[in-house]
Each structure stands twice: as C-alpha cells, then as structure tokens.
C-alpha cells in the first residue's frame, strides 16, 4: 500500500511538473516599473497595450488563424476603459490579422502609409484576409498620440523586415515596442524577405539604436522571453555588418549562392537562436545584394 502511495505521489509530482513547464496559450503581464504598460502574449507572439484614464492604446491584434477575443478579454480584465486605438507595427498577417473585433468596439486603426498601400493591393488581388482592418489614419515619418496623459511616439526608421515597420516609443517610460526586425540573440528571419536592401536594414537598426529608450518589448519571445537592450540592437548591427562583409568576400570570389551558403560561417554568433537553420538563408539574401545587385 505504501509503495502504491509513493508511486502515486511521484506520478502526481511528475504530472504537475510537466504541466508547470507548459506555458498557457495566452498571458498578460504589467511591465515592471510602469503604471499602465502591459504585454499580451499569444503563443510566440507579443503585443503591447497601454491603459489610460481616457482609454486604451493597443498594438498588433496578433490573431492570425486564431480568435481575437483572448486579447480583448485580457484588456478588459485590466480596465473597463474603451480601446481607442490599434497601432499596426507593419503589414504582415501574423501580427495584424484579427483586428475586426477591435474595430467593432470602435477603435481607430493607425499604420504607416505603405501598410495601407500594401493592404489595398492585397484587397485588389482578392487576397486580403477578411478580419484585417484597413488603417483609418496613416503616417510617414513620425507621429505622437496622446491619450489620458500618456504619449506614444510612432517612428519610421526605414526599410528592414518590411518597408512599413513602425517603432513605438513611450518617452516617459523609455520603452520601445519593436516587431521582427531587431531579434534578441537570434539571427535574422529566413532569407530576410520583404526589404529593398540589406544595407538599408542595417541603417534602420542604427536609427533604432539612436532613439532614447532603455527597454525593448519585442513582437516575439526571444532569449527566454526577456526584454531587449541597446546592446542587443548593437549586436544585431554587428551581426549584419559581419555577415555583409563575409558574403561580399564570397561574392567577389564567385561563390554566391550555393557555395557561400555552405562555406560562410560566423562562429561568434553560433550560440544565437536559429543559427544553424537560418544562417544559410541570411547568406542567400546578402548574396543577392553583393552578387546580383538587388
């Protein structure tokens, strides 16, 4: 009998341990040191929302192929104030799909001008997802939104992961919300798609580093889920510049594409996430630039 009880106890502990290690599908956390800034996580995606006495400023719906209700419920669990604004970080579906329920609640949608242009083109081609909301307002370079005593600054720093990515900065809290183009301890996404020039990408990272901020909330979970720092952005710049230099050597030697993708290594970054799987594709993008001129 004692043996059975012991086995049952061990089984319960193991089951509890396994359950504890499996994170819930969604979570909401107030950012330490702030009174009104929250991070909503949905799987591996993250959004920031800011609660003010006059309403809520929310960012990316992140409801591609999943319901938007959990995000809205998360906001309602914190405040009964209305969702006044939804800000798109850029036009890619995995971050902005699912906005219609926010629009139904009366939210005003804001994005970069080229985000709207991209979405209109997708609509023209009958490929726009039904729950993607067309922006009500667009910006080009910089715009500030003030609501209930809180200011959110929207900055366009140039082409990178897209041609319409916005950096959202809270000046008082010295926090930025940055999606996809400044990964933390990770190489870049696949073959760095949807950008005009890898060198423009590097320039945009340098502009991000020059803004006044201390903590970066990313659009995905990186490095155990921690926030980013200026050093992380500086490391991204160093990685991109090191990659560019090595691929240029390979291109000059006539090794682009396949040989370079096999031979070019950057051991300094081999501990970063996706190094083995994505480095060849990162090399491919720079091979297009240095070996083909586009």
PDB file of C-alpha atoms in Angstrom, residues 56 94 132 191 229:
ATOM      1  CA  UNK A  56      -6.534  52.036 -24.245  1.00  0.00           C
ATOM      2  CA  UNK A  94       0.869  37.103 -38.351  1.00  0.00           C
ATOM      3  CA  UNK A 132      -7.744  42.530 -41.455  1.00  0.00           C
ATOM      4  CA  UNK A 191      16.227  34.980 -46.154  1.00  0.00           C
ATOM      5  CA  UNK A 229      18.527  46.416 -24.563  1.00  0.00           C
TER       6      UNK A 229
END
